[in-house]
CSV table of C-alpha atoms in Angstrom, one decimal:
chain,number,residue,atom,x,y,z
B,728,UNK,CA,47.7,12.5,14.9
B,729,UNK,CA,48.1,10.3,11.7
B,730,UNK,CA,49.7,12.9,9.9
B,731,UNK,CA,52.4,13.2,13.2
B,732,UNK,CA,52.5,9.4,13.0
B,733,UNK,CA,53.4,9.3,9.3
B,734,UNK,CA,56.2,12.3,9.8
B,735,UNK,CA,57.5,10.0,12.5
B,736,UNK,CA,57.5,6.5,10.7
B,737,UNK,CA,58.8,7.9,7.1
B,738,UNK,CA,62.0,9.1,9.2
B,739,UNK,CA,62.4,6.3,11.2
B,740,UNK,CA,61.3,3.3,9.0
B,741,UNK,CA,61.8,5.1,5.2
B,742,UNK,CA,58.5,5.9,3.0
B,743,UNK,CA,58.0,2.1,1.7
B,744,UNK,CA,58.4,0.5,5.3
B,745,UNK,CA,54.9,-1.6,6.0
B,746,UNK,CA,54.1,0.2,8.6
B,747,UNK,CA,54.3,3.7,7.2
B,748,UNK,CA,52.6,2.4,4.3
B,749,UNK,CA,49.4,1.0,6.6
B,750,UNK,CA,49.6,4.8,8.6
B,751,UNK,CA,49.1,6.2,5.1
B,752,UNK,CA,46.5,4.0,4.1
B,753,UNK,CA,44.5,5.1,7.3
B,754,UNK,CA,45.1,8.7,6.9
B,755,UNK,CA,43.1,8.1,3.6
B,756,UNK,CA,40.8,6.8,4.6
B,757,UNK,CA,40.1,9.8,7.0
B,758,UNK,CA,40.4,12.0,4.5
B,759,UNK,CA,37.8,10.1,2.3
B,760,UNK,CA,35.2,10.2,5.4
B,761,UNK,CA,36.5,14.1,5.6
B,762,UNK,CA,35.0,14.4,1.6
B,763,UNK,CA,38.8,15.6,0.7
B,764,UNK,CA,38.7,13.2,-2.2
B,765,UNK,CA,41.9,15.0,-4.0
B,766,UNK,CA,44.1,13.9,-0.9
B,767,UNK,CA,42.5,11.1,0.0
B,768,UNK,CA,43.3,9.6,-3.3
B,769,UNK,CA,47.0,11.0,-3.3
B,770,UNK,CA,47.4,8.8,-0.1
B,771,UNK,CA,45.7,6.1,-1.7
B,772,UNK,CA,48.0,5.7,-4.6
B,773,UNK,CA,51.5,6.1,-2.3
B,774,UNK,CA,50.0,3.3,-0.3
B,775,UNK,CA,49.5,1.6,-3.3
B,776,UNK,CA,53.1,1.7,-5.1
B,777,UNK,CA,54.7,0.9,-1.7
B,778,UNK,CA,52.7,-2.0,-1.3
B,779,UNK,CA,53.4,-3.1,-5.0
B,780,UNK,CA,57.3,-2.8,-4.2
B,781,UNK,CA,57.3,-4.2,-0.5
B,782,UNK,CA,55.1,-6.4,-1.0
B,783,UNK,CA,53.8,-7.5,-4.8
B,784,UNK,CA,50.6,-6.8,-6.9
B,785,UNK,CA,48.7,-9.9,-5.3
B,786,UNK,CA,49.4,-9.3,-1.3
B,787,UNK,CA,46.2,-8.5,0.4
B,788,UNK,CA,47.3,-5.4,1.6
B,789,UNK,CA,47.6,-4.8,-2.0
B,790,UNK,CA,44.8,-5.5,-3.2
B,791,UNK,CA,42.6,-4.1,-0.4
B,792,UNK,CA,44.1,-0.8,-1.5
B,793,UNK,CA,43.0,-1.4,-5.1
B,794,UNK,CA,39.8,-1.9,-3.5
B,795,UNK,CA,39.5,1.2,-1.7
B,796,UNK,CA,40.9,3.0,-4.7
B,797,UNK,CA,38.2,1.8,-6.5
B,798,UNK,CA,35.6,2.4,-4.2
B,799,UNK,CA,37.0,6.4,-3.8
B,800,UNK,CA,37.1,6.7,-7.8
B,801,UNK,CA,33.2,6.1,-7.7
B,802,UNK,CA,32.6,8.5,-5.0
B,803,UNK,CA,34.5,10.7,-7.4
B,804,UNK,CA,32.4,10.1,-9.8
B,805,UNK,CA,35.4,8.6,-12.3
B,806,UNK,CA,33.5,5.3,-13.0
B,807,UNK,CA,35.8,4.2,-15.8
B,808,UNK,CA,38.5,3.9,-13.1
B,809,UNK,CA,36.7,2.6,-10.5
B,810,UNK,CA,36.1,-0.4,-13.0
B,811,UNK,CA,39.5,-0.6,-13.4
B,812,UNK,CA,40.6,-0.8,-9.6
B,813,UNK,CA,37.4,-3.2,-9.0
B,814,UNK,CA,38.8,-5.7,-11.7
B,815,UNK,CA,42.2,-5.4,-10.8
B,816,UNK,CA,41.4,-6.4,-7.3
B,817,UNK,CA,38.8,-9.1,-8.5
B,818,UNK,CA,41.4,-10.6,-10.6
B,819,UNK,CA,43.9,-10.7,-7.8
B,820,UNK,CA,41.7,-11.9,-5.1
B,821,UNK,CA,40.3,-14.8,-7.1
B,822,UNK,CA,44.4,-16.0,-7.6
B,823,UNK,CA,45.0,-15.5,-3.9
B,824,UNK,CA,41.9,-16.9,-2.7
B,825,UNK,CA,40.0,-18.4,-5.3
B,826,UNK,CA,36.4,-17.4,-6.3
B,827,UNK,CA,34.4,-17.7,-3.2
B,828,UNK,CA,36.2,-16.3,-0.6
B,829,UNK,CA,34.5,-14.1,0.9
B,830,UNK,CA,37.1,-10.8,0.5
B,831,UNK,CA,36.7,-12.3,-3.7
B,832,UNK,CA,32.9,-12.4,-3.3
B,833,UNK,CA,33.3,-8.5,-1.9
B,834,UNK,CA,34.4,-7.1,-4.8
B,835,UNK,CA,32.4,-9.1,-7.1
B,836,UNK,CA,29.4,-7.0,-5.1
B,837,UNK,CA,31.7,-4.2,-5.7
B,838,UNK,CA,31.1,-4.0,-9.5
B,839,UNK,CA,27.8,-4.9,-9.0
B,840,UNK,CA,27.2,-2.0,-7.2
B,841,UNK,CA,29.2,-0.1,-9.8
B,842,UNK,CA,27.6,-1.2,-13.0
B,843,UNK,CA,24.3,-0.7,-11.2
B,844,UNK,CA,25.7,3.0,-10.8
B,845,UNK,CA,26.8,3.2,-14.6
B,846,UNK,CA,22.9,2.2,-15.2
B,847,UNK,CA,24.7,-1.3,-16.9
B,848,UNK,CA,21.8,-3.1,-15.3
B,849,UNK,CA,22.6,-6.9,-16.9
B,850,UNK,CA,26.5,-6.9,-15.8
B,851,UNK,CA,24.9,-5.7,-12.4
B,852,UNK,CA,22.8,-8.7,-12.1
B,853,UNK,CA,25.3,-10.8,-13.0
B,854,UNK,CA,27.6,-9.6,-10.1
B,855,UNK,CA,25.0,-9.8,-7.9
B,856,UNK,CA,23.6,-13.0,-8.6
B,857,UNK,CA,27.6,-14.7,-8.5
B,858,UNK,CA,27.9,-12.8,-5.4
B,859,UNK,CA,24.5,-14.4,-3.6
B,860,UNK,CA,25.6,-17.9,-5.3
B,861,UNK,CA,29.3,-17.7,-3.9
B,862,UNK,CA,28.1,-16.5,-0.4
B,863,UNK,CA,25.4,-19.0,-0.2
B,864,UNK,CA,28.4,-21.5,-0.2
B,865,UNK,CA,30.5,-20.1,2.0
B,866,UNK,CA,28.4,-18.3,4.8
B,867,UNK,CA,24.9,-20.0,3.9
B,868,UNK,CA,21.5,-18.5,3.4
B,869,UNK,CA,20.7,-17.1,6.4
B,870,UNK,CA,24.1,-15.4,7.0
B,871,UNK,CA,23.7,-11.3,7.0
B,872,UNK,CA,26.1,-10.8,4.5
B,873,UNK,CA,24.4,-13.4,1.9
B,874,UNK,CA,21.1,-11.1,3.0
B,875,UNK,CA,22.6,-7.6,2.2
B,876,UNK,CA,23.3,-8.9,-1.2
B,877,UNK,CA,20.0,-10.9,-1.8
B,878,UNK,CA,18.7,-7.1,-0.6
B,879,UNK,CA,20.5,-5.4,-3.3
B,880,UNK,CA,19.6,-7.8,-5.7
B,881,UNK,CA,15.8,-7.3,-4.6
B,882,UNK,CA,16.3,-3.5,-5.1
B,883,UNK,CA,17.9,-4.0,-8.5
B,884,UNK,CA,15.0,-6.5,-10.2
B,885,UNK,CA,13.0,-3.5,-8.8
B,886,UNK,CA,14.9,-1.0,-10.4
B,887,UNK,CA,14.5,-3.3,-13.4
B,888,UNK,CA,10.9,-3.6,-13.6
B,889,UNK,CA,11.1,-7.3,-12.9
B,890,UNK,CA,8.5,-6.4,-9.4
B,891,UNK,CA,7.7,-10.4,-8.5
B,892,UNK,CA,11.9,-11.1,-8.1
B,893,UNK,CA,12.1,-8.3,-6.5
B,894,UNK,CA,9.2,-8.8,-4.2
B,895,UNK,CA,10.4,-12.8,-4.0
B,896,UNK,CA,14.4,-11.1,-3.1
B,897,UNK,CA,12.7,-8.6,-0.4
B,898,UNK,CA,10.6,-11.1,1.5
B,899,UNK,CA,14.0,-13.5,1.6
B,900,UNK,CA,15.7,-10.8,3.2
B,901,UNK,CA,13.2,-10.0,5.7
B,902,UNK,CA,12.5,-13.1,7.2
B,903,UNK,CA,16.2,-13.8,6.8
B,904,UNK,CA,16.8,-10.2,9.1
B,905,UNK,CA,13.9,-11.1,11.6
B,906,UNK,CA,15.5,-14.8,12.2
B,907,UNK,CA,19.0,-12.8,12.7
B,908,UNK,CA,18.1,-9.1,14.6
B,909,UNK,CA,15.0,-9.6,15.2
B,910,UNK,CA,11.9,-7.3,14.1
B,911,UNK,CA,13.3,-4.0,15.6
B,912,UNK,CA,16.9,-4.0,14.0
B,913,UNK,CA,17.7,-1.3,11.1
B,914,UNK,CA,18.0,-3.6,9.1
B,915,UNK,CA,15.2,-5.5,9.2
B,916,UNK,CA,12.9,-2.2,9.3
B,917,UNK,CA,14.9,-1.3,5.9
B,918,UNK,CA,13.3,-4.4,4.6
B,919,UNK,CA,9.9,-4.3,5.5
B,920,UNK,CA,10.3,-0.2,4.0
B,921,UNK,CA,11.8,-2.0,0.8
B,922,UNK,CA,9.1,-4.2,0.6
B,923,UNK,CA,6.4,-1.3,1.4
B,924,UNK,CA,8.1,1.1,-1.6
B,925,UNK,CA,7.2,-2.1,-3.8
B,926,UNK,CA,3.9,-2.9,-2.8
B,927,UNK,CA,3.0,1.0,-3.4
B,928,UNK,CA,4.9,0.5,-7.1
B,929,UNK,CA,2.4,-2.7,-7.6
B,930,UNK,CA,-0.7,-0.7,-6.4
B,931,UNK,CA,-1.1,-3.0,-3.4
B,932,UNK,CA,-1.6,-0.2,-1.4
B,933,UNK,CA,-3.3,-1.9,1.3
B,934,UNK,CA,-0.2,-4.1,1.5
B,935,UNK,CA,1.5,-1.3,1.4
B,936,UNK,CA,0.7,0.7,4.2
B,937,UNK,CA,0.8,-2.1,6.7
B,938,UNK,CA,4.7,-2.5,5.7
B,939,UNK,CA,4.9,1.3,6.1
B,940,UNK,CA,3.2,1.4,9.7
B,941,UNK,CA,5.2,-1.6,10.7
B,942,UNK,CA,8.4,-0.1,9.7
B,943,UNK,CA,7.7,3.5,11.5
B,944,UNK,CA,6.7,1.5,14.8
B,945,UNK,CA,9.8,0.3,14.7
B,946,UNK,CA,11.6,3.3,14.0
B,947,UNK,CA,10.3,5.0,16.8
B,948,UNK,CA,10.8,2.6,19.0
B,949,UNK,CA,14.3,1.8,18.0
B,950,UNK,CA,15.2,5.8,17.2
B,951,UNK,CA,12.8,8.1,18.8
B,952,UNK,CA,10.0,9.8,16.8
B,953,UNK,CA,12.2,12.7,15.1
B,954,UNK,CA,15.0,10.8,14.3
B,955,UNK,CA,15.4,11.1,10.4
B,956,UNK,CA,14.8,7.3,10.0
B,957,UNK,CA,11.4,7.8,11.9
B,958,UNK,CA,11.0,11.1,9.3
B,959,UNK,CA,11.4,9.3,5.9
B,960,UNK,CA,8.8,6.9,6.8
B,961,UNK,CA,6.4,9.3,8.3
B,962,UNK,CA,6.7,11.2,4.6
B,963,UNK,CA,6.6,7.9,2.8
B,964,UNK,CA,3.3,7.0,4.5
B,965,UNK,CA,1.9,11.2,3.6
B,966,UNK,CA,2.5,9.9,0.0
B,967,UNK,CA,1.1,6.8,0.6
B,968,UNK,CA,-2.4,8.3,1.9
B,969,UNK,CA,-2.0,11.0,-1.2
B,970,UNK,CA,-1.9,8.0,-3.4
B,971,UNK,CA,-5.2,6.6,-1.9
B,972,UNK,CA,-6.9,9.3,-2.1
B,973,UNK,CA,-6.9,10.0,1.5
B,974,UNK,CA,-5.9,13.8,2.0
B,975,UNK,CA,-6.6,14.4,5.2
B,976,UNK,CA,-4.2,11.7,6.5
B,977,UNK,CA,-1.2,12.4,4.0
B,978,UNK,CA,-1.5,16.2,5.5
B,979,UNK,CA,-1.2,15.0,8.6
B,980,UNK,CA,1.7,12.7,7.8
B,981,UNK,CA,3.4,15.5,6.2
B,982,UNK,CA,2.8,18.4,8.9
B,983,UNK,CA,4.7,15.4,11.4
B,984,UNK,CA,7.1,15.0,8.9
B,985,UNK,CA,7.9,19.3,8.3
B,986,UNK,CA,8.2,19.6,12.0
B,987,UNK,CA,10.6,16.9,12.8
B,988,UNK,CA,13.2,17.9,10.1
B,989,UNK,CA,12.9,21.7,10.7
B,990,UNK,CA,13.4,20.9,14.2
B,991,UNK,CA,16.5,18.4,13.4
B,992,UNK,CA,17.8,20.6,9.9
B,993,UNK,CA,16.1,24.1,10.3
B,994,UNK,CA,13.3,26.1,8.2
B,995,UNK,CA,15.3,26.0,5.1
B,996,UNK,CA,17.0,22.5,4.6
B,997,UNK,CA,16.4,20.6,1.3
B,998,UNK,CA,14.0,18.3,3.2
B,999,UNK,CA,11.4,20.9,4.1
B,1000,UNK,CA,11.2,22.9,1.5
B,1001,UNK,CA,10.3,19.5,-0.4
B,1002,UNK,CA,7.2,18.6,2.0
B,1003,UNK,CA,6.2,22.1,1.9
B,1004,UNK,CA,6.0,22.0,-1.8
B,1005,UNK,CA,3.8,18.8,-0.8
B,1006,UNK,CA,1.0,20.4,1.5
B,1007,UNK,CA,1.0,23.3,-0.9
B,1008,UNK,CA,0.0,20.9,-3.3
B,1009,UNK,CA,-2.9,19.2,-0.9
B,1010,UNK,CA,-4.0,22.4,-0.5
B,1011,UNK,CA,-4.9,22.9,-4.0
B,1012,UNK,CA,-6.2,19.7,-5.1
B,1013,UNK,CA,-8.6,19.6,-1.7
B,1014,UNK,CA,-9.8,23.3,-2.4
B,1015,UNK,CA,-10.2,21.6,-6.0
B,1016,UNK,CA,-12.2,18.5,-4.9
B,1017,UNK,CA,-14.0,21.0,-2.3
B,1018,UNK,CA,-15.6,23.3,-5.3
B,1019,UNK,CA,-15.9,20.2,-7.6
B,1020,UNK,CA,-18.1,18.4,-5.2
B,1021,UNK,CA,-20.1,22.5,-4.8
B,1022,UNK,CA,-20.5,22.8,-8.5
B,1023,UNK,CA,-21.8,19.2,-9.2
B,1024,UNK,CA,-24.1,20.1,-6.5
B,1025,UNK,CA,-25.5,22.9,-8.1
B,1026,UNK,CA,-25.2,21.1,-11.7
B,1027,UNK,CA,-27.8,18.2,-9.7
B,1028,UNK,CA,-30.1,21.1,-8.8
B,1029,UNK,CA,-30.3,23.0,-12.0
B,1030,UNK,CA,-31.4,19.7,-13.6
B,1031,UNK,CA,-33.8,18.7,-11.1
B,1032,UNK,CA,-35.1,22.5,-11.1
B,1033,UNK,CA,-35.3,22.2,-15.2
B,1034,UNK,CA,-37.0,18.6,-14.8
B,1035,UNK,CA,-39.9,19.9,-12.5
B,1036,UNK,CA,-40.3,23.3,-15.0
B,1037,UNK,CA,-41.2,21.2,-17.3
């Protein structure tokens, strides 16, 4: 349809008309969610030089297509690029809007997301952190886009080691979410799993599992038992319960776990294969634990039996 559309408007309006330029835009855009990445980024850059003539480097319909170039050179996996397009459109934005509006506070999170990518973990948390202080001014604490990106900043002091910012950045966000969605929403339940993943990385595994049973309650009430939500927090509690030492449970978390994604991706998907690999491995440490416990047995009797020869 868009590509019928864009036929129609080059012919009647000419290639650099607005309104072919905004079809082409949008047939990018389908072709990015499509994964063709080659055409989507052909589209991308026509939309872009037509905006630049029609319109000039600093229109926003410029610069939201230096965004989105940005954004599809890091799906591409061409970061030095993306960096490029994210700066450009940083630069631009902060002329047209100044520095905390909130489409300039975007792509600030943009590169932080980005350098967090390249594994540049300081210019990350320097994005980040301008990003929470700019949209702390404009939209306040509470508002769910100054949460996503105290979130991400939670899940990068993790990533950094630093565990009590991250745990201080996690707990923000979830009470922040509850206030917002309440306790069921996705994105409250991605927080208390957050916060779960990081109590298991402290060994507070008490702490722990209750984030991980609260957060698969509330999957299964929100998505149904085998939806793959529900799944990855069934596993996570299996290798929770492996953790503690408690076998029995983690098979039983992981058997859940194997039927629901063979049932949703089939015997041989990526998921399976990986929780298989899992109880194969329970198997052997319990058959090990089994003939430990059978061999210090009979290590207690030979001494007692050598004790009373005596």
């Amino acid at each position: 349809m868009y590509r019928r559309a864009l036929e129609g408007k080059e012919k009647a309006l000419g290639r650099n008309h607005t309104s072919t330029l905004s079809t082409i835009n949008n047939l990018a855009l389908i072709y990015r969610d499509q994964g063709k990445l080659d055409e989507a980024e052909e589209m991308y850059q026509q939309a872009l030089e037509g905006y630049k003539k029609a319109l000039g480097r600093n229109h926003t319909s410029t610069l939201s297509t230096v965004d989105n170039l940005g954004a599809l050179y890091a799906d591409q996996g061409k970061l030095v690029k993306a960096e490029e397009m994210f700066w450009r459109a940083l630069e631009g934005k902060e002329k047209a809007f100044g520095r905390n509006h909130t489409s300039t506070l975007s792509s600030v999170n943009n590169l932080g997301a980005l350098y967090w990518k390249q594994s540049k973990l300081g210019k990350a948390e320097r994005m980040y952190r301008q990003a929470l202080e700019g949209k702390e001014k404009a939209l306040g604490r509470d508002h769910t886009s100054t949460l996503g990106t105290v979130n991400n900043l939670g899940a990068l002091y993790a990533d950094q080691g630093k565990l009590v910012e991250a745990e201080e950045m996690y707990q923000r966000a979830l009470e922040g979410y509850k206030k917002a969605f309440g306790c069921d929403h996705t994105s409250t339940l991605s927080a208390v799993n957050n916060l779960g993943a990081l109590y298991a990385d402290q060994g507070k595994l008490v702490e722990a599992e209750e984030m991980y049973r609260r957060a698969l309650e509330g999957k299964e009430k929100a998505f149904g038992r085998n939806h793959t939500s529900t799944l990855s927090s069934v596993n996570n509690l299996g290798a929770l319960y492996w953790k503690q030492g408690k076998l029995g449970r983690a098979e039983e978390m992981y058997r859940r776990a194997l039927d629901g994604y063979e049932e949703s991706f089939g015997y041989e998907s990526e998921h399976c294969h990986d929780i298989r690999h899992n109880l194969h491995a329970l198997k052997v440490i319990s058959r090990l634990k089994h003939t430990m416990f059978y061999f210090m047995l009979f290590l207690v009797l030979l001494f007692v039996k050598l004790v009373l020869l005596r």
